[in-house]
Coordinates of C-alpha atoms in Angstrom, one line a residue:
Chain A
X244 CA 15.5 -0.1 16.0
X245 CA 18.6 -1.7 14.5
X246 CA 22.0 -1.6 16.3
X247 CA 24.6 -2.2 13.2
X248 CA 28.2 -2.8 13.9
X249 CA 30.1 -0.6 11.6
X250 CA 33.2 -2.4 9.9
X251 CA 35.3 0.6 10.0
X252 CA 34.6 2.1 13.6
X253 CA 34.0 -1.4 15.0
X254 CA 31.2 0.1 17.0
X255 CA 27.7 -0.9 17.7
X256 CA 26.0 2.3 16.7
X257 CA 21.7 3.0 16.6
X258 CA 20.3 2.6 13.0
X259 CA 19.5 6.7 13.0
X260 CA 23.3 6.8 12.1
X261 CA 22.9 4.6 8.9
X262 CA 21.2 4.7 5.7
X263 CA 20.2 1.8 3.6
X264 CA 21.3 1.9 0.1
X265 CA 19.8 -1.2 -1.5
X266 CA 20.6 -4.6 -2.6
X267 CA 24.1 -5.3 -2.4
X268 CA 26.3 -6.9 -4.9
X269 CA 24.1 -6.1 -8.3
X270 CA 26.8 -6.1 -10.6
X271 CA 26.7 -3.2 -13.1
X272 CA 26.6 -4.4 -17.2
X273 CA 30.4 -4.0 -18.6
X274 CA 28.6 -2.5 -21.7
X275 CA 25.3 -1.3 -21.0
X276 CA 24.9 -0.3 -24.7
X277 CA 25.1 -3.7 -25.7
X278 CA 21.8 -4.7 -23.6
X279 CA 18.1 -5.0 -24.7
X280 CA 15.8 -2.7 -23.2
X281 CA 14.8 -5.3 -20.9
X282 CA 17.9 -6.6 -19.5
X283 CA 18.8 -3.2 -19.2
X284 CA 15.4 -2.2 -17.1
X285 CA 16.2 -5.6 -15.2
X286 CA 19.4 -4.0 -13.9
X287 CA 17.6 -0.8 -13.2
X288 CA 14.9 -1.8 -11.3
X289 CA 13.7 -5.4 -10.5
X290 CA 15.1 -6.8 -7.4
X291 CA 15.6 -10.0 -5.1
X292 CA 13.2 -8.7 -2.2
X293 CA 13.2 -11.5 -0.6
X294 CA 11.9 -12.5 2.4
X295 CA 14.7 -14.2 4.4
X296 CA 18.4 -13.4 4.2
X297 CA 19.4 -10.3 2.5
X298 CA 22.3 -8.5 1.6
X299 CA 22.2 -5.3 1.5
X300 CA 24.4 -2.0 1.5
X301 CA 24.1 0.4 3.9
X302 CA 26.4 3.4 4.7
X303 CA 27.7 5.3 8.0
X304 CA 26.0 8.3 7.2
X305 CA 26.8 10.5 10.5
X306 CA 29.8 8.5 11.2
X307 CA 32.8 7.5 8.7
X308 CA 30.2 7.8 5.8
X309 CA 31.7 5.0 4.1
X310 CA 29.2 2.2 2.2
X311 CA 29.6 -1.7 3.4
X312 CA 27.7 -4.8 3.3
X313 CA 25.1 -6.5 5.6
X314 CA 23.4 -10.2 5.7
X315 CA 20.0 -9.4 7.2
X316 CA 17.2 -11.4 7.8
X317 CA 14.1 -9.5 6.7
X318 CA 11.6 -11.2 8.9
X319 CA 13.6 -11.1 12.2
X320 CA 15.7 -8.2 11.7
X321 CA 18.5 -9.9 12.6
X322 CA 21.6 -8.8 11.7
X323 CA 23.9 -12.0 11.3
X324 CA 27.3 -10.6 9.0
X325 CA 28.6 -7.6 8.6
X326 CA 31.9 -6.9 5.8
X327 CA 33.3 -3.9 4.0
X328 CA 32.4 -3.0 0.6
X329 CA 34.5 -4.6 -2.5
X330 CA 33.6 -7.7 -1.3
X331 CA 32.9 -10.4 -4.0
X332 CA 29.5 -12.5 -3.5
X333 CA 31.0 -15.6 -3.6
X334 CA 33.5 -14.1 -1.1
X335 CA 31.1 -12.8 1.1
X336 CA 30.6 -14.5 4.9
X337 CA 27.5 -16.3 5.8
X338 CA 25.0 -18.1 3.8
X339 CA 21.4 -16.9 1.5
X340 CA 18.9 -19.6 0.9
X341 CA 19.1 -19.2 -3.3
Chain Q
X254 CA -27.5 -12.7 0.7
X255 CA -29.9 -10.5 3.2
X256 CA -31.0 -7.3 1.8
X257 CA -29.2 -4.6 4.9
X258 CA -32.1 -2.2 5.3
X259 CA -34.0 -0.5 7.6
X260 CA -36.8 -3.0 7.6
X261 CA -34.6 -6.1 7.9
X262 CA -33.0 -4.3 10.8
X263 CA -36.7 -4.0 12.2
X264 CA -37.3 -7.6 11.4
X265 CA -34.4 -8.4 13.3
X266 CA -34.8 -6.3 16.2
X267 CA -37.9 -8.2 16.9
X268 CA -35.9 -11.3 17.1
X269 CA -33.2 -9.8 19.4
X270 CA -30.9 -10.0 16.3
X271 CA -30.0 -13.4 17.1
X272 CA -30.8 -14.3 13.5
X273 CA -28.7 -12.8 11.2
X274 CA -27.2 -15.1 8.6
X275 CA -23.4 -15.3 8.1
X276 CA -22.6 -12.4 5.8
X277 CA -20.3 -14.9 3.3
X278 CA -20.0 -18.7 3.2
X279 CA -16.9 -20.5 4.9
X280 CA -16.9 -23.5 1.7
X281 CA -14.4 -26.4 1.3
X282 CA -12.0 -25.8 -2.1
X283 CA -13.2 -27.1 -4.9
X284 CA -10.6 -29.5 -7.0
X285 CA -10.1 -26.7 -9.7
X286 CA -12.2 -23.1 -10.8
X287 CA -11.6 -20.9 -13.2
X288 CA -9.7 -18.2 -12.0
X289 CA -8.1 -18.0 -8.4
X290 CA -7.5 -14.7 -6.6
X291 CA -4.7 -15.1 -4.4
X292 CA -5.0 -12.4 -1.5
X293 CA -8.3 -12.0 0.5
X294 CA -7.8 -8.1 0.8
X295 CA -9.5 -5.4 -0.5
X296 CA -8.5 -5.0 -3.7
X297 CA -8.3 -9.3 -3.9
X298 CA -12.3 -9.0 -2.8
X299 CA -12.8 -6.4 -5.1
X300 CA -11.4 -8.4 -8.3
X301 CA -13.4 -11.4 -7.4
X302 CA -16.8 -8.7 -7.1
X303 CA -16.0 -7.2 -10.3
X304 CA -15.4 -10.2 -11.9
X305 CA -19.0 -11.9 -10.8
X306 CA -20.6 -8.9 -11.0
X307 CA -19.6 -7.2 -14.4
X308 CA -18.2 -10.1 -16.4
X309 CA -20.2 -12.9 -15.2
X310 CA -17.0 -14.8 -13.9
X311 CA -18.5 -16.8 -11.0
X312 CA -16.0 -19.7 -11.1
X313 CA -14.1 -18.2 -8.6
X314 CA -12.3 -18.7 -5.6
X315 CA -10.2 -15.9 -3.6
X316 CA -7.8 -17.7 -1.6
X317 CA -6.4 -15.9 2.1
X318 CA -3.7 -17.0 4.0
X319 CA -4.8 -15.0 7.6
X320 CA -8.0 -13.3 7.7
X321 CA -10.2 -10.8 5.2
X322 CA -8.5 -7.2 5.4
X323 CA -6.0 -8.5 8.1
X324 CA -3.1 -7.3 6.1
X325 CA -2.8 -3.8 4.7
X326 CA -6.2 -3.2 4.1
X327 CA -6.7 -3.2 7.7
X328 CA -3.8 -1.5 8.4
X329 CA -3.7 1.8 6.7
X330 CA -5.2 5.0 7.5
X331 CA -7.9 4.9 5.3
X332 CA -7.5 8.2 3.1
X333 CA -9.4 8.1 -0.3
X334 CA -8.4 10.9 -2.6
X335 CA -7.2 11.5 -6.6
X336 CA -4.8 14.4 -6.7
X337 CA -2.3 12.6 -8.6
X338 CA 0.1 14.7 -10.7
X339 CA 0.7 12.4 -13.7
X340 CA -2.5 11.8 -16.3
X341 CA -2.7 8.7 -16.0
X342 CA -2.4 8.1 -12.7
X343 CA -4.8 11.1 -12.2
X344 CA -7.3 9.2 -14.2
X345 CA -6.7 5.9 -12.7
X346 CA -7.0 7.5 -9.0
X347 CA -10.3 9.5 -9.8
X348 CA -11.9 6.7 -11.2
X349 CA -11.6 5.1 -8.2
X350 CA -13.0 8.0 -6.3
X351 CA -16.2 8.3 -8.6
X352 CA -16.5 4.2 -7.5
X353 CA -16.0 5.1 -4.0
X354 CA -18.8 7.9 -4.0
X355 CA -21.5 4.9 -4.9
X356 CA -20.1 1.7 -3.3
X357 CA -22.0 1.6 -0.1
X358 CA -25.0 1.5 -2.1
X359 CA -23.6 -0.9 -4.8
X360 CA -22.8 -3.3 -1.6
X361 CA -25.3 -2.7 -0.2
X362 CA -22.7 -2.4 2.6
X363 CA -21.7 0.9 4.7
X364 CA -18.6 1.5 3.9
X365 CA -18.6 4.7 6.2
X366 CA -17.1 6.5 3.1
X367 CA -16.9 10.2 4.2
X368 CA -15.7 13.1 1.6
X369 CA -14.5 15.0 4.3
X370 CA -12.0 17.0 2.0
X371 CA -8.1 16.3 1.8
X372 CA -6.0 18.8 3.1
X373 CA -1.9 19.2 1.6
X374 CA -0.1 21.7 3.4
X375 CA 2.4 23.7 1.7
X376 CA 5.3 25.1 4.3
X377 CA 7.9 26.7 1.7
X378 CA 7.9 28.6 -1.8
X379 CA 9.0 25.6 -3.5
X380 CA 5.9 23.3 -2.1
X381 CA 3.5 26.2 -3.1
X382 CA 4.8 26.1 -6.2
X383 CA 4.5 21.9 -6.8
X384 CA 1.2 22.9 -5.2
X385 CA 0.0 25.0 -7.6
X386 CA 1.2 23.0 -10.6
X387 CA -0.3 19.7 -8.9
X388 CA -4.1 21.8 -8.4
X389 CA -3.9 23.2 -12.1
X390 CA -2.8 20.0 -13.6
X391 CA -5.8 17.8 -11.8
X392 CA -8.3 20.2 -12.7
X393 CA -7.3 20.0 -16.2
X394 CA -8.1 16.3 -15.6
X395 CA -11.5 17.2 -14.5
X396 CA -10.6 16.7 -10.6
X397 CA -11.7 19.1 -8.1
X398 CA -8.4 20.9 -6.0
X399 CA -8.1 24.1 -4.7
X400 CA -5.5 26.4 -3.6
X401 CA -5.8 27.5 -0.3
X402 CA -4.1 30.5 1.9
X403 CA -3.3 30.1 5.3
X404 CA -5.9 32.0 6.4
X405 CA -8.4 29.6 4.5
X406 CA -6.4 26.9 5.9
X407 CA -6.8 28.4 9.6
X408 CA -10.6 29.1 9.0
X409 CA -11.2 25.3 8.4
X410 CA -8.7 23.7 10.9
X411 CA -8.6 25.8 14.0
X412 CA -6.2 23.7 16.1
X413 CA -3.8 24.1 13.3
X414 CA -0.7 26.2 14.4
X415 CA -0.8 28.9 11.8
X416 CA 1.7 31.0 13.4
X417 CA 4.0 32.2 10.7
X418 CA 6.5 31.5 14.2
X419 CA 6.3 28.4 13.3
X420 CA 9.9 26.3 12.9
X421 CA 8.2 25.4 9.1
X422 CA 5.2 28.1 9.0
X423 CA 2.2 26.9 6.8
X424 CA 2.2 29.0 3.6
X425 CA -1.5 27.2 1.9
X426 CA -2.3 24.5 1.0
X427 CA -4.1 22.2 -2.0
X428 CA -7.7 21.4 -1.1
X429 CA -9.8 18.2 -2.4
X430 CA -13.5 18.6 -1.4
X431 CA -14.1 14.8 -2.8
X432 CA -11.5 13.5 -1.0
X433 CA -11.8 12.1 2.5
X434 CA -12.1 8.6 4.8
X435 CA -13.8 5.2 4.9
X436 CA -14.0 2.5 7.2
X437 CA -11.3 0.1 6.0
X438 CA -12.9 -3.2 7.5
X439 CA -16.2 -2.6 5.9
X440 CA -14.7 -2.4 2.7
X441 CA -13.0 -5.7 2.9
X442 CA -16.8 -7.1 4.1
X443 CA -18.7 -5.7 1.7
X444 CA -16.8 -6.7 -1.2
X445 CA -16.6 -10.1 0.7
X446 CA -20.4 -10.7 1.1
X447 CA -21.1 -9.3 -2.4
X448 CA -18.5 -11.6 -4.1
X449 CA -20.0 -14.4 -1.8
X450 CA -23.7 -13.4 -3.4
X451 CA -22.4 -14.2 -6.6
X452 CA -20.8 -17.3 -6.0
X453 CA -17.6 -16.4 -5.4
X454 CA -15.7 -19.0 -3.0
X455 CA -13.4 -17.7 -0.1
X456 CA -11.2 -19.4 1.2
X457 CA -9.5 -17.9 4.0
X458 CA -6.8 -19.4 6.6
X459 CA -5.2 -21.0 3.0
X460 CA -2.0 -20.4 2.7
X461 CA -0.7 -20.5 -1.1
X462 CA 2.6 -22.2 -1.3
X463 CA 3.5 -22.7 -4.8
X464 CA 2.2 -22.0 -8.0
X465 CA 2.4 -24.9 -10.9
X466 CA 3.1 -24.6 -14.3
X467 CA 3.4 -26.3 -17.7
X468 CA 4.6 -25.3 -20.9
X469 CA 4.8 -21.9 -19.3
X470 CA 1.0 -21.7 -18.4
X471 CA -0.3 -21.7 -15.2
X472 CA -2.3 -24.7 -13.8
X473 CA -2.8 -23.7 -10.4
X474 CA -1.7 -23.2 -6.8
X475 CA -0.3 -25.3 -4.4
X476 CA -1.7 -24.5 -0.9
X477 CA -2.3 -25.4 2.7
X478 CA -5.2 -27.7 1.9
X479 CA -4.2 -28.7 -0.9
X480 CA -3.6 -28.1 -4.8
X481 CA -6.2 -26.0 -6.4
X482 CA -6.2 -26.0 -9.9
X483 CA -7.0 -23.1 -11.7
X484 CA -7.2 -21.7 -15.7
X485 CA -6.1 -17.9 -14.4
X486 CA -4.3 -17.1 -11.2
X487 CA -4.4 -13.7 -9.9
X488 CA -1.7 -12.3 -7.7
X489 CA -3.1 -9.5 -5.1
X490 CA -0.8 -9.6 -2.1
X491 CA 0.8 -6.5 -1.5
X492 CA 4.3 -6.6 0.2
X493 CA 4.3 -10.3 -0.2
X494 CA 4.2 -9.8 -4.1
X495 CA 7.8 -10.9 -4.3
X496 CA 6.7 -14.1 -2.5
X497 CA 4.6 -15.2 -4.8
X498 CA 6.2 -13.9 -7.9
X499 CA 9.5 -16.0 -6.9
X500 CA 7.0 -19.3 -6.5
X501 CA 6.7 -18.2 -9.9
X502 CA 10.1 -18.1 -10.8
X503 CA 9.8 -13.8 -11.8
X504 CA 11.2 -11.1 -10.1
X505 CA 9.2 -7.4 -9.8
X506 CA 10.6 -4.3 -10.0
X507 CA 9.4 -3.8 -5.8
X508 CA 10.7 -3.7 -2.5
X509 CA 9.0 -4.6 0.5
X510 CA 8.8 -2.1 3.9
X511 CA 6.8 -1.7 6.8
X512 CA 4.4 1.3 6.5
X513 CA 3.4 2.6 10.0
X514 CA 0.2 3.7 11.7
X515 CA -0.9 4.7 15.1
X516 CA -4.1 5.8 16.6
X517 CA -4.5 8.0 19.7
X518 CA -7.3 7.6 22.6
X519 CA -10.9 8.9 21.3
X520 CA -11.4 11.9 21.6
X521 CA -14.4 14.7 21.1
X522 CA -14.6 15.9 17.4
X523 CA -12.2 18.0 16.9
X524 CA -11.0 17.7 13.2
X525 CA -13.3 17.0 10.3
X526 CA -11.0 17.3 7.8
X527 CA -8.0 15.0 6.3
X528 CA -4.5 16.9 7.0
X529 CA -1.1 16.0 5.8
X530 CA 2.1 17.6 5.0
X531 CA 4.9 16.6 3.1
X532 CA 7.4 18.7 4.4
X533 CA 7.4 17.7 8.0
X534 CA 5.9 14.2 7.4
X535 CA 2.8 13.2 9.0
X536 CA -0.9 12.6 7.8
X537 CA -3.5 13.3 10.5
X538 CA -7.2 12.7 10.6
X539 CA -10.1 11.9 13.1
X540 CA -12.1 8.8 12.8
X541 CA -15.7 8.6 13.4
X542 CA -15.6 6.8 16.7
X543 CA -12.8 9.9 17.9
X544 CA -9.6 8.6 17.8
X545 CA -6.5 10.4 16.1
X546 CA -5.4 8.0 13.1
X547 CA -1.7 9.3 12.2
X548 CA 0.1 8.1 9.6
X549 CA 4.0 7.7 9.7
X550 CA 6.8 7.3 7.2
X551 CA 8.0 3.5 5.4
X552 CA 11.5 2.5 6.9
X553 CA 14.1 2.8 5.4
X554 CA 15.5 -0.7 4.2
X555 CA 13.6 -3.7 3.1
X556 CA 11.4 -5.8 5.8
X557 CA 8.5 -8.3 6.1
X558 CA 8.4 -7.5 10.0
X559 CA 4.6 -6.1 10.7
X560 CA 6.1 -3.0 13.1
X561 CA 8.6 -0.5 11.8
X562 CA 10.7 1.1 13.4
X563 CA 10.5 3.2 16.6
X564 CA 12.6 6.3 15.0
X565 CA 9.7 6.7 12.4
X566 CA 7.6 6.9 14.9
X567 CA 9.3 9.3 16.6
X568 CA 10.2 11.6 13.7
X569 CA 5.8 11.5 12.8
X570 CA 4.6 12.3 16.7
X571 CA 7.5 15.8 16.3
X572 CA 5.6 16.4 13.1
X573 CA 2.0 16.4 14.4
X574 CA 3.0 18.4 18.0
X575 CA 4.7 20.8 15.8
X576 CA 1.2 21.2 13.7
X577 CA -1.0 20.4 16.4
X578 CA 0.3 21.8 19.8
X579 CA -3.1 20.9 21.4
X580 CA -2.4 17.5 20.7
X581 CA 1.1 16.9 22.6
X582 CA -0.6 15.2 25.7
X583 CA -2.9 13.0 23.6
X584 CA -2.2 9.4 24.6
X585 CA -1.9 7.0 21.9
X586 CA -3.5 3.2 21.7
X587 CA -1.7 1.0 19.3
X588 CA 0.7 1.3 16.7
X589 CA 1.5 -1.4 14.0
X590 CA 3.0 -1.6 10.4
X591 CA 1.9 -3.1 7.3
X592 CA 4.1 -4.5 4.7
X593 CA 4.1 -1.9 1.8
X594 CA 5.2 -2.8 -2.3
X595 CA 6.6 -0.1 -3.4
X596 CA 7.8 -0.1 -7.1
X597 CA 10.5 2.4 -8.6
X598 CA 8.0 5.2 -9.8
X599 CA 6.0 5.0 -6.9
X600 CA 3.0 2.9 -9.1
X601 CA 1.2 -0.2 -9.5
X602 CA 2.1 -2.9 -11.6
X603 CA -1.1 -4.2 -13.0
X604 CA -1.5 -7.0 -15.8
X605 CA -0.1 -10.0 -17.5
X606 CA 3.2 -11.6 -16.5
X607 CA 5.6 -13.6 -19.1
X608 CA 3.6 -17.0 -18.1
X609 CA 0.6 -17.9 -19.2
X610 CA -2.4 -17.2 -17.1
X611 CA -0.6 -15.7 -14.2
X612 CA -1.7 -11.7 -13.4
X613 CA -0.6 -9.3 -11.1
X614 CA -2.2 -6.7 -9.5
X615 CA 0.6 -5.3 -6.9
X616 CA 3.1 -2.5 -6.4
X617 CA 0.2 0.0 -4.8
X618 CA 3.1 0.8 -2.7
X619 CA 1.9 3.0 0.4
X620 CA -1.2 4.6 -1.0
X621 CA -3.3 1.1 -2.2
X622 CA -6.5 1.5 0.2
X623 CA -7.7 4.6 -2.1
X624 CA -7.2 2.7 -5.1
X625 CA -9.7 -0.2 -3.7
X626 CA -12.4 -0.5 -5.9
X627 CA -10.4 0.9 -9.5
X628 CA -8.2 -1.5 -8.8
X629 CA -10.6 -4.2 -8.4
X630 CA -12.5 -3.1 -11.6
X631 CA -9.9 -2.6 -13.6
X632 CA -8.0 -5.8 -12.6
X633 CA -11.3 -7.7 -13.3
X634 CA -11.6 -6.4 -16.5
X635 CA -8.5 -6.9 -17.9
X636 CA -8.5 -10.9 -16.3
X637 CA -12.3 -11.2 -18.0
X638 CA -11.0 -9.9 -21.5
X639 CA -7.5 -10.7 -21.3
X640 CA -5.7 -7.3 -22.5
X641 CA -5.3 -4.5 -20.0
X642 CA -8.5 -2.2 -19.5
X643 CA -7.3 1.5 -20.8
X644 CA -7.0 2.5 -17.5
X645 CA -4.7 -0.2 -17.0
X646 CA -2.7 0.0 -19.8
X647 CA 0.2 2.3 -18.6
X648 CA 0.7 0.1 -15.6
X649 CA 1.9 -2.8 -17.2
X650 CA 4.7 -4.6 -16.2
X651 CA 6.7 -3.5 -19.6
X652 CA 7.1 0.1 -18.6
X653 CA 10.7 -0.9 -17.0
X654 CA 11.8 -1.8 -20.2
X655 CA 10.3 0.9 -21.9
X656 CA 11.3 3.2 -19.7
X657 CA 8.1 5.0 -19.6
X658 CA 7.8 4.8 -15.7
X659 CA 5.2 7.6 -14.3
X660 CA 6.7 9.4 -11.7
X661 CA 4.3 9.9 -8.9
X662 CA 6.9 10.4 -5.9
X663 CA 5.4 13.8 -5.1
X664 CA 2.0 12.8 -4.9
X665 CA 2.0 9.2 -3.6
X666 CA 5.1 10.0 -1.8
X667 CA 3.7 11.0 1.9
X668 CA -0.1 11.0 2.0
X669 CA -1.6 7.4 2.0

């Protein structure tokens, strides 16, 4: 059970009250007709996966129901930043291995 | 390898069975072999049979970073059924069940498969409805599935709460006959010691750590003890598919989450069928020796953690009390969670890969242990000939740029 610290409430809430949205920071094409299939099915639905650091979105469902970021490990579950949406990667707190 | 039979199990007896041979060889890696399996699962074991045993490919070693069938083929609940909804999964699916109905034999393993009928129940209009269209579109396939009405439904499960009191009353249900349960282990062993018959090398506590390349082709795998070089590399490791493909320098349309399972305390026979429903989430079925095997749900966010969390748990247990009132002061044993691929369309990706050489089989998501021996074959084939066997075909890794994904959510969505 995950206890996520919610950048807007600023309080450590149980995991029932979130819901994972995905991968964070995939950037959507500034002219998705101008993409071949493939890049465009790359967008869609390949993904980083990785084992290790993450980052994620997740919203607070039965709280503020606003979406933000997380760095998560995936082996460890450890949760090690947390930062509100609109955030730039480059911007973003803490470190992935590439 | 030893014929199993009744008369070697009479020879034996004589000698206190303190003669058996090993069932598979434990061999040193070779410097290089023609095509290396990497994953020492079930449908890894199964490639490397197929291969040997229907393509003459014996140059073969299957390399395992734990032990046989210690990932998710030892860690699901063991359900073999083929009432998918799309045609070509249907096909793919029910192919593997007319494999499954023969493979102890072909072994010459018991694989404890037992067609104990799969059970879907239906609690609102709606579900009859997808229930209905499901049943009519798999018999047009040539699958068996029947509709069921709750009395039916009560007449076979008894403990079942019927009561149309119920907070989700049971409306029917869809029925496979073929379908039913098999002894996961066994599988992984049987395909192990036949594989092993035919020369197959496994290599197990061999971790594969890279995967070398040149001129975009394959050359082999970097691993624990050492390179291996190889002409074909295979890729069979489930939720560590994205592992292996980023060794490789690809990404996969998957995600990896922890699938849970739990088994209760054994238990007199008391339910000889398979029972699942989609609506309140839980799969439930008794195994031969008597204890409970429950399925739960995947989380909800990406892990490689081999436990789940405790809320899925939770949320299954309501599920099979609400179903089951008789069984709310069963105790359960052991839970644990297996690391599930699961793709966008809820299928597997199964084929060639933009280097040379390099295949994957993965992306079975949370309903792989079915899919065993199909998979196996049909992976073997398309390595041997090198084009996709027909089955195959519409599971290459293309469809996400085609856009011709086959949507099998409804079927593949709950019941593993």
């Amino acid at each position: 059970m995950l206890l996520i610290r919610c950048p807007y409430c600023q309080e450590m809430r149980s995991e029932e009250e979130f819901s994972n949205a995905g991968e964070a920071h995939i950037v959507r094409p500034p002219d998705p007709a101008a993409l071949s299939d493939a890049e465009w099915g790359d967008y869609l639905h390949f993904r980083k996966n990785p084992r290790g650091l993450h980052r994620e979105i997740w919203v607070h469902t039965a709280g503020c129901r606003r979406y933000f970021n997380v760095l998560r490990d995936t082996v460890s579950y450890e949760i090690l930043e947390v930062y509100p949406a609109g955030v730039s990667e480059s911007d973003a707190p803490g470190k992935t291995t590439p | 390898m030893e014929k199993y039979s009744l008369l070697s199990l009479f020879r034996h007896a004589g000698r206190h069975h303190e003669d058996w041979p090993r069932a598979w060889r434990d061999p040193a890696p070779k410097a290089d072999y023609d095509t290396v399996i990497v994953g020492g699962g079930g449908h890894g074991l199964a490639t490397a049979y197929y291969l040997a045993s229907k393509h003459g490919v014996t140059d073969v070693a299957v390399v395992e970073k734990g032990y046989l069938g210690g990932g998710n083929t030892g860690r699901n609940t063991t359900i073999v059924r083929s009432n998918y909804l799309r045609d070509e999964a249907a096909h793919l699916y029910d192919f593997s069940l007319t494999l499954w109905e023969g493979l102890s034999q072909e072994l010459n393993f018991n694989v404890m498969f037992s067609p104990r009928g799969v059970m879907s129940l239906g609690h609102t209009l709606q579900e009859m409805r997808d229930i209905e269209r499901r049943v009519n579109a798999n018999r047009l396939n040539g699958i068996d599935g029947e509709i069921l009405t709750t009395a039916q439904v009560q007449k076979r499960v008894p403990l079942l709460n019927c009561s149309p009191k119920s907070r989700y009353p049971v409306m029917g249900a869809s029925w496979q006959p073929r379908g039913g349960i098999a002894r996961h282990d066994a599988v992984a062993w049987g395909f192990a010691r036949a594989a092993d018959a035919h020369g197959v090398d496994i290599l197990q506590q061999t971790e594969v750590t890279g995967i070398r390349q040149r001129n975009g082709a394959v050359t082999g795998v970097e691993t624990s003890r050492g390179f291996i070089g190889a002409r074909r590399v295979a890729c069979v490791t489930a939720g560590n598919s994205g592992v292996l493909a980023r060794m490789a320098g690809l990404r996969l349309p998957i995600e990896s989450r922890p699938l849970q399972a739990l088994v209760s305390e054994p238990l007199k026979p008391c339910l000889d069928t398979v029972v699942m429903s989609n609506a309140v989430h839980c799969y439930i079925s008794q195994a031969d020796k008597g204890d409970l095997v429950i399925g739960a749900g995947a989380d909800g966010y990406n892990g490689y953690g081999q436990r789940g969390s405790f809320r899925i748990i939770e949320h299954t247990l309501s599920a099979v009390c609400e179903l089951f009132p008789a069984f709310s002061r069963v105790r359960m044993n052991r839970q644990w969670g297996g690391i599930v691929d699961i793709c966008p369309d809820a299928c597997p990706v199964i084929g060639k890969t933009p280097v040379e050489g390099l295949y994957f089989n993965c992306g079975w998501g949370t309903g792989g242990f079915k899919a065993t021996p199909g998979s196996g074959y049909v992976f073997a084939d398309t390595l041997a000939n090198e084009r996709p066997h027909p089955l195959a075909e519409p599971f290459a890794l293309d469809r996400f740029a085609s856009g011709a994904l086959i949507d099998e959510h409804g079927a593949a969505g709950v019941a593993h």
